[in-house]
Amino acid sequence: MWTNWSGGLQCRPSATVRPLDETGVRAAVQRAARRGVRVRPVGAGLSFSPLAVTDDVLLDLSAMTGLVRVSGDRVRVRAGTTLAALNVALAGRGLALATLADVDTPTVAGAVATGTHGSTGRTGSLSAQVTALRLVQGGGEVVEVGGADLDAARTGLGALGVVTEVELAVVPEIVLRASQARLPLAEVLTPDYLDAHRWAEFSVFPYARPDSAIALARWADEVTDQPDPQSRANTVRTFVERRLVRAAAVGGGVALGRTVPRLVPTINRVATVLTGSGSVTDLAHRVLVAQPVVRWEESEWALPREALADGVCELLAAIKERELDVGFPLEVRVGPAESGWLHPAYGRDTGWVAVHTATGTDPEPLFTLTAEVLGAHAGRPHWGKRHPWTSAQVADAYPRLPDFLAVRDRYDPERVFSNAHLAALLG
Ligand SMILES: Cc1cc2nc3c(=O)[nH]c(=O)nc-3n(C[C@H](O)[C@H](O)[C@H](O)COP(=O)(O)OP(=O)(O)OC[C@H]3O[C@@H](n4cnc5c(N)ncnc54)[C@H](O)[C@@H]3O)c2cc1C
């Protein structure tokens, strides 16, 4: 039985294959194609959406790890390498990824396939850092993807083939000073806050105050200081504080809120107050990445930047109007326009809005409301998170979908790399 990170998805593949190298991947794909069964590649299984779910062959890339080579501002890495391992390997060479998600357990190929992004309007997602990919197609052929096809493959959803290696642009090591504080919501919603820093994000609890007017802001800028031991100690403290938001919301909040829903507003206020102010200076991946201490379900939407403030305010108001028991904060981030044809930020500067529910509670009321409110602002869902979209909405929202499907027809004409979810999304 395979289960994703949240525990919300399970499947019983007819076989799970864990190839050690590209030859093993090719053999598994050719064997499946001969037998007329399908193959789904899987990374660390963090996605909340059923992209990897299959009754056929699950191809687990977790044994294909490590650097292939580092050359100038490019690193080539095997597909199953985790972001954590890559961060450490790069730091040892004075290099870093230009973009960091808030978790480092995904694999490089999984993170790239779903357009995993960070909290910066200045640097694109991990998909945007891809300069080349090596991929096994539906017939077992190996292709080095570059040129125009790269904009299909950089957010490929695992629908084009099995990625065996990824080449990424990297930057010199980054030291950041990260800070957090409680700030007025009206202030953090403006470009004056969101665009003023290299990294900037904020969380807001729907019931933090009667008017939801206080946000927990977290931002970071590059500095020339050296990381020092005190900074690392602060990093731990800062992470604990950040986790407290979720832990207070979930540990203290959701369990209690489930049995006594009227306590949710109080829990929201306590979690907001518990998160203190402070700053820390360290290497980017030690400052920006946090290890989650609880599990949840998540839905995240990419809005045109100009719709972000209205979208956030309307969603907060709608949650309160329907009196939904939401123990987690909304998380808000920004990102630049992307070139990946199926990236949710394709062609437009983006504001990301994420909502969460605790594992074991019914996510549908919150996720359906979020899809309604943010979908009305031309929001597009994050592919790795929960969403209700099918092919009609995808066709409307993605002008380059026909080009993506043409690449898919060339790479995987027999649809070896499909499942029910992809069939619903891509037709
Ligand atoms: C705690 C937590 C924090 C998160 N934080 C962020 C965040 O800050 N920003 C963000 O954008 N997202 C975030 N996510 C979402 C996460 O980054 C994505 O879901 C990502 O895809 C996870 O990578 P994975 O290795 O687990 O991929 P999986 O979930 O295993 O797979 C995702 C997709 O990639 C495909 N795939 C995997 N390996 C290959 C391969 N070798 N070849 C072809 N296709 C492949 C799969 O078929 C599937 O379609 C978070 C998720 C969690 C659980």
XYZ file of C-alpha atoms and ligand atoms in Angstrom:
480
model
C 0.000 0.000 0.000
C 1.374 3.438 -0.982
C 0.385 6.530 1.046
C 1.234 10.160 0.439
C 2.744 12.479 3.080
C -0.589 13.714 4.443
C -2.075 10.223 4.611
C -5.049 11.458 2.579
C -4.189 9.377 -0.506
C -3.613 5.640 -0.726
C -3.208 3.178 -3.576
C -2.272 -0.448 -4.136
C -0.001 -0.557 -7.213
C 0.207 -3.934 -8.986
C 4.004 -3.516 -8.712
C 6.420 -1.014 -7.189
C 9.726 -0.790 -9.033
C 12.729 0.980 -7.532
C 15.309 1.300 -10.328
C 18.934 1.935 -9.447
C 19.778 3.698 -12.709
C 18.417 4.882 -16.047
C 18.800 1.402 -17.564
C 16.472 0.125 -14.844
C 13.965 2.889 -15.618
C 14.015 2.042 -19.329
C 13.534 -1.665 -18.613
C 10.581 -0.985 -16.303
C 8.910 1.349 -18.809
C 9.423 -1.045 -21.747
C 8.121 -3.997 -19.725
C 5.013 -2.044 -18.731
C 4.431 -0.790 -22.286
C 4.665 -4.358 -23.637
C 2.098 -5.556 -21.101
C -0.207 -2.601 -21.720
C 0.000 -1.368 -18.120
C 0.658 2.191 -16.970
C 3.548 3.662 -15.028
C 3.499 6.516 -12.533
C 6.821 7.974 -11.392
C 6.831 9.102 -7.769
C 9.246 11.223 -5.730
C 8.893 11.693 -1.988
C 5.077 11.489 -2.184
C 4.524 14.930 -0.652
C 1.873 16.021 -3.141
C -1.656 16.344 -1.792
C -3.228 15.753 -5.233
C -3.422 12.214 -6.699
C -0.833 12.835 -9.427
C 1.149 9.711 -8.571
C -1.753 7.444 -7.532
C -1.960 4.239 -9.596
C -3.207 0.647 -9.573
C -0.539 -0.225 -12.145
C 3.229 0.268 -11.788
C 4.602 2.805 -9.324
C 8.144 3.823 -10.248
C 9.932 4.946 -7.103
C 12.977 7.071 -7.975
C 14.324 7.279 -4.429
C 17.421 5.177 -5.204
C 18.524 7.456 -8.053
C 20.260 10.190 -6.104
C 23.403 12.339 -6.128
C 25.169 14.951 -8.200
C 26.119 14.074 -11.770
C 28.281 17.166 -12.192
C 28.693 20.793 -11.206
C 29.945 23.134 -13.853
C 30.022 26.931 -13.378
C 26.493 28.066 -12.591
C 24.880 24.722 -13.485
C 24.334 21.591 -11.437
C 23.151 18.275 -12.895
C 21.522 15.998 -10.381
C 19.786 12.595 -10.409
C 16.008 12.811 -10.265
C 15.431 11.254 -6.836
C 17.869 13.527 -4.978
C 16.070 15.400 -2.221
C 16.238 19.175 -2.055
C 17.846 18.752 1.401
C 20.717 16.685 -0.011
C 21.124 19.092 -2.927
C 21.235 22.123 -0.610
C 24.003 20.531 1.459
C 25.996 19.428 -1.608
C 25.764 22.917 -3.115
C 26.657 24.668 0.156
C 29.861 22.591 0.283
C 30.814 24.185 -3.052
C 29.835 27.758 -2.123
C 26.664 27.486 -4.244
C 22.918 27.518 -3.622
C 19.547 27.113 -5.296
C 18.098 30.492 -6.258
C 14.677 29.367 -5.006
C 13.781 27.432 -1.870
C 10.423 25.955 -0.925
C 9.521 25.927 2.756
C 10.263 22.197 2.967
C 13.328 20.313 1.703
C 12.138 16.690 1.682
C 10.728 16.709 -1.904
C 12.817 15.172 -4.655
C 14.199 17.454 -7.342
C 12.106 15.788 -10.086
C 8.898 15.865 -8.005
C 9.373 19.506 -7.026
C 10.111 20.527 -10.627
C 7.174 18.514 -12.058
C 4.661 20.402 -9.886
C 6.199 23.891 -10.196
C 7.291 24.097 -6.543
C 7.885 27.722 -5.591
C 9.257 29.807 -2.755
C 8.353 33.197 -1.325
C 10.030 35.592 -3.694
C 8.853 37.769 -6.527
C 12.455 38.092 -7.727
C 13.301 34.487 -8.610
C 11.153 31.946 -10.411
C 10.134 28.528 -9.105
C 12.332 25.433 -9.157
C 10.793 24.665 -12.576
C 12.100 28.023 -13.806
C 15.661 27.117 -12.739
C 15.698 24.044 -15.019
C 18.095 24.387 -17.950
C 17.837 20.792 -19.236
C 16.210 17.464 -18.355
C 16.922 13.870 -19.236
C 13.793 11.811 -19.617
C 12.671 8.271 -20.524
C 9.748 8.403 -22.957
C 6.767 6.055 -23.271
C 8.560 3.673 -25.621
C 11.642 3.555 -23.387
C 13.712 5.979 -25.521
C 15.935 8.477 -23.694
C 15.752 12.146 -24.661
C 17.747 15.148 -23.481
C 15.064 17.837 -23.310
C 16.066 21.360 -24.309
C 14.767 24.075 -26.651
C 11.024 24.716 -26.866
C 10.096 21.332 -25.322
C 11.702 22.475 -22.082
C 8.763 24.792 -21.377
C 6.492 21.742 -21.505
C 8.780 19.533 -19.416
C 9.722 22.086 -16.739
C 6.228 21.664 -15.213
C 5.517 18.257 -16.708
C 3.308 16.717 -13.935
C 5.034 13.383 -14.654
C 2.884 13.215 -17.808
C 5.662 13.286 -20.405
C 7.997 10.578 -19.130
C 10.286 9.578 -16.299
C 12.873 12.255 -15.563
C 16.204 10.665 -14.692
C 18.399 13.789 -14.432
C 17.725 17.490 -13.975
C 20.112 20.352 -14.759
C 19.457 23.506 -12.738
C 20.879 27.024 -12.701
C 22.504 27.783 -9.339
C 23.783 30.960 -7.691
C 26.623 31.788 -5.300
C 25.852 30.906 -1.676
C 23.342 33.342 -0.143
C 23.439 34.628 3.428
C 20.090 36.049 4.508
C 18.899 38.106 7.401
C 15.356 36.899 8.058
C 12.922 38.737 10.274
C 9.389 38.230 11.473
C 6.858 40.493 13.120
C 3.151 41.083 13.559
C 2.118 43.748 11.054
C -1.189 45.221 9.902
C -2.781 43.144 7.145
C -3.348 46.271 5.053
C 0.425 46.907 5.128
C 1.634 43.419 4.151
C -0.836 43.173 1.276
C 0.857 46.053 -0.567
C 3.812 45.899 -2.985
C 5.634 48.120 -0.453
C 5.980 45.010 1.702
C 5.765 42.080 -0.730
C 8.211 43.510 -3.291
C 10.561 45.290 -0.911
C 12.440 42.118 0.127
C 14.207 39.251 -1.567
C 11.839 36.860 0.281
C 8.510 37.951 1.773
C 5.455 36.081 2.980
C 2.781 36.362 5.620
C 0.172 34.297 7.431
C -3.166 35.499 8.691
C -5.654 33.653 10.890
C -9.254 34.268 9.855
C -10.268 34.878 13.477
C -7.080 36.590 14.737
C -9.167 39.675 15.450
C -12.724 40.581 14.654
C -11.444 42.321 11.503
C -8.548 39.837 10.771
C -6.334 42.901 10.599
C -3.086 41.452 11.971
C -0.725 39.280 9.927
C 2.402 37.350 10.898
C 4.955 38.695 8.427
C 8.234 36.944 7.627
C 10.809 38.432 5.255
C 14.475 37.998 4.355
C 17.161 40.003 2.566
C 20.647 39.185 1.381
C 23.475 40.474 3.608
C 27.261 40.324 3.458
C 27.618 39.098 7.075
C 29.023 35.648 7.794
C 26.727 33.059 9.404
C 27.727 32.591 13.085
C 26.825 30.088 15.826
C 24.513 32.571 17.518
C 22.632 32.947 14.259
C 22.128 29.208 14.099
C 20.735 29.208 17.600
C 18.383 31.977 16.522
C 17.430 29.958 13.468
C 16.188 27.195 15.699
C 14.276 29.662 17.807
C 12.769 31.290 14.744
C 11.709 27.961 13.294
C 10.162 26.961 16.583
C 8.217 30.183 16.586
C 7.088 29.615 13.043
C 6.084 26.061 13.774
C 4.238 27.291 16.816
C 1.788 28.982 14.504
C 0.920 25.646 12.999
C 1.317 23.631 16.160
C -0.854 26.016 18.127
C -3.359 25.989 15.321
C -3.414 22.244 14.979
C -2.225 20.609 18.169
C -4.051 22.924 20.489
C -6.513 24.221 18.006
C -7.867 21.735 15.584
C -8.285 18.886 18.051
C -9.980 21.216 20.495
C -11.736 23.170 17.764
C -13.202 19.956 16.392
C -14.960 19.172 19.634
C -15.621 22.769 20.663
C -15.804 24.779 17.407
C -16.636 28.028 19.203
C -13.063 28.020 20.597
C -11.471 28.375 17.132
C -11.473 32.217 17.179
C -9.747 32.212 20.583
C -7.187 29.660 19.393
C -6.524 31.845 16.304
C -5.833 34.838 18.548
C -3.551 32.877 20.886
C -1.516 31.490 17.970
C -1.103 34.996 16.551
C 0.151 36.387 19.857
C 2.477 33.401 20.458
C 4.491 34.166 17.348
C 6.991 36.752 18.446
C 9.251 39.116 16.550
C 12.948 38.623 15.876
C 15.620 38.176 13.226
C 18.331 35.708 12.302
C 21.275 35.644 9.868
C 22.333 32.400 8.212
C 22.660 30.518 4.919
C 19.408 30.718 2.960
C 18.485 27.034 3.206
C 18.928 27.062 6.986
C 16.782 30.170 7.351
C 13.929 29.500 4.956
C 13.271 25.781 5.292
C 11.233 24.381 8.199
C 10.483 20.780 9.131
C 6.745 20.374 9.675
C 5.771 19.012 13.099
C 2.176 18.195 12.219
C 0.431 16.909 9.069
C -2.282 18.616 7.088
C -4.175 18.804 3.788
C -3.524 21.835 1.604
C -4.941 23.734 -1.336
C -3.033 26.636 -2.914
C -4.039 29.061 -5.637
C -1.993 31.273 -7.950
C -3.710 34.630 -8.486
C -2.717 37.443 -10.827
C -0.735 39.792 -8.560
C -3.222 42.627 -9.001
C -6.011 40.378 -7.629
C -4.088 39.254 -4.531
C -5.330 41.816 -1.989
C -8.997 41.449 -2.983
C -8.711 37.654 -3.113
C -7.234 37.419 0.405
C -9.746 39.850 1.943
C -12.724 38.176 0.260
C -11.590 34.717 1.335
C -11.132 35.820 4.959
C -14.580 37.425 4.934
C -16.207 34.369 3.324
C -14.668 32.000 5.912
C -16.037 34.133 8.716
C -19.416 34.607 7.080
C -19.835 30.821 6.782
C -18.342 30.363 10.257
C -15.930 27.674 9.048
C -13.689 26.305 11.817
C -10.309 27.142 10.300
C -7.464 26.515 12.749
C -4.622 27.160 10.279
C -3.643 30.563 8.936
C -3.909 31.487 5.262
C -0.354 31.651 3.882
C 0.417 34.286 1.278
C 3.479 34.411 -0.980
C 4.460 35.976 -4.305
C 6.292 34.844 -7.428
C 7.222 36.205 -10.852
C 5.662 35.181 -14.178
C 6.842 31.753 -15.368
C 7.557 30.372 -18.846
C 6.521 26.753 -18.084
C 3.396 26.183 -20.186
C 1.531 24.472 -17.354
C 3.019 26.427 -14.472
C 0.227 28.095 -12.450
C 2.181 31.377 -12.688
C 2.487 31.031 -16.482
C 2.613 34.454 -18.122
C 1.736 36.591 -15.099
C 3.223 37.861 -11.856
C 1.541 35.864 -9.147
C 0.274 35.998 -5.585
C -0.032 32.560 -3.947
C -2.692 31.887 -1.305
C -2.650 28.590 0.602
C -5.249 27.132 2.980
C -4.802 24.093 5.222
C -6.889 21.703 7.271
C -5.675 19.131 9.780
C -5.408 15.526 8.645
C -8.519 13.711 9.813
C -10.888 16.683 9.429
C -13.087 17.216 6.371
C -11.212 19.649 4.086
C -14.057 20.049 1.586
C -15.945 23.043 3.080
C -12.786 25.189 3.201
C -11.276 23.925 -0.060
C -14.535 24.304 -2.010
C -15.027 27.833 -0.706
C -11.400 28.716 -1.536
C -11.760 27.372 -5.087
C -14.946 29.437 -5.541
C -13.520 32.703 -4.160
C -10.021 32.526 -5.655
C -11.180 30.855 -8.889
C -13.396 33.936 -9.432
C -10.180 36.029 -9.384
C -8.686 33.956 -12.233
C -6.822 31.782 -9.717
C -5.124 28.629 -10.970
C -4.505 25.753 -8.542
C -1.059 24.486 -7.498
C -0.839 21.046 -9.137
C 0.704 19.372 -6.092
C -2.114 20.490 -3.781
C -5.813 19.659 -3.517
C -8.091 21.202 -6.148
C -11.280 20.337 -8.048
C -10.150 21.240 -11.573
C -10.786 19.138 -14.676
C -9.810 19.527 -18.339
C -12.385 22.251 -19.167
C -10.921 24.661 -16.597
C -7.346 23.727 -17.547
C -8.070 24.436 -21.228
C -9.535 27.846 -20.340
C -6.703 28.896 -18.051
C -3.655 27.632 -19.973
C -3.237 29.069 -23.496
C -0.270 26.768 -24.226
C -2.110 23.553 -23.271
C -2.369 22.488 -26.960
C 1.427 22.832 -27.270
C 1.920 20.776 -24.101
C -0.386 18.067 -25.436
C 1.493 18.029 -28.752
C 4.739 17.332 -26.861
C 2.930 14.630 -24.879
C 1.758 13.032 -28.147
C 5.377 12.832 -29.299
C 6.854 11.640 -26.004
C 4.101 9.314 -24.830
C 1.633 8.575 -27.661
C 0.302 5.455 -25.914
C -0.237 7.308 -22.588
C 1.924 4.917 -20.619
C 2.374 7.734 -18.054
C -1.247 8.383 -17.214
C -3.698 7.791 -14.399
C -7.284 8.795 -13.643
C -6.251 12.204 -12.274
C -4.155 13.134 -15.323
C -6.878 11.876 -17.660
C -9.356 14.172 -15.888
C -6.954 17.130 -16.040
C -5.501 16.802 -19.513
C -8.273 14.967 -21.340
C 5.016 19.970 4.161
C 4.943 20.414 2.737
C 5.456 21.650 2.373
C 5.391 22.074 1.043
N 5.889 23.297 0.717
C 5.796 23.740 -0.557
C 6.283 25.021 -0.924
O 6.852 25.761 -0.127
N 6.100 25.417 -2.217
C 5.485 24.633 -3.137
O 5.321 25.048 -4.286
N 5.059 23.399 -2.839
C 5.192 22.940 -1.561
N 4.745 21.689 -1.256
C 4.289 20.813 -2.344
C 5.468 19.951 -2.851
O 6.625 20.691 -3.046
C 5.127 19.302 -4.173
O 3.959 18.562 -3.967
C 6.255 18.426 -4.755
O 5.799 17.817 -5.921
C 6.694 17.326 -3.853
O 7.786 16.615 -4.413
P 7.806 15.038 -4.295
O 9.187 14.561 -4.559
O 7.184 14.620 -3.036
O 6.881 14.640 -5.534
P 5.652 13.613 -5.570
O 4.554 14.171 -4.780
O 6.126 12.242 -5.264
O 5.278 13.677 -7.115
C 4.791 14.883 -7.661
C 4.696 14.771 -9.183
O 6.001 14.646 -9.720
C 6.053 13.525 -10.587
N 7.389 12.955 -10.522
C 8.100 12.626 -9.420
N 9.299 12.121 -9.795
C 9.327 12.140 -11.140
C 10.270 11.742 -12.122
N 11.456 11.243 -11.793
N 9.951 11.902 -13.425
C 8.759 12.434 -13.793
N 7.833 12.824 -12.909
C 8.114 12.682 -11.606
C 4.986 12.579 -10.073
O 4.556 11.692 -11.088
C 3.913 13.547 -9.684
O 3.175 13.911 -10.816
C 4.803 21.235 0.061
C 4.282 19.981 0.420
C 4.350 19.574 1.747
C 3.798 18.229 2.125
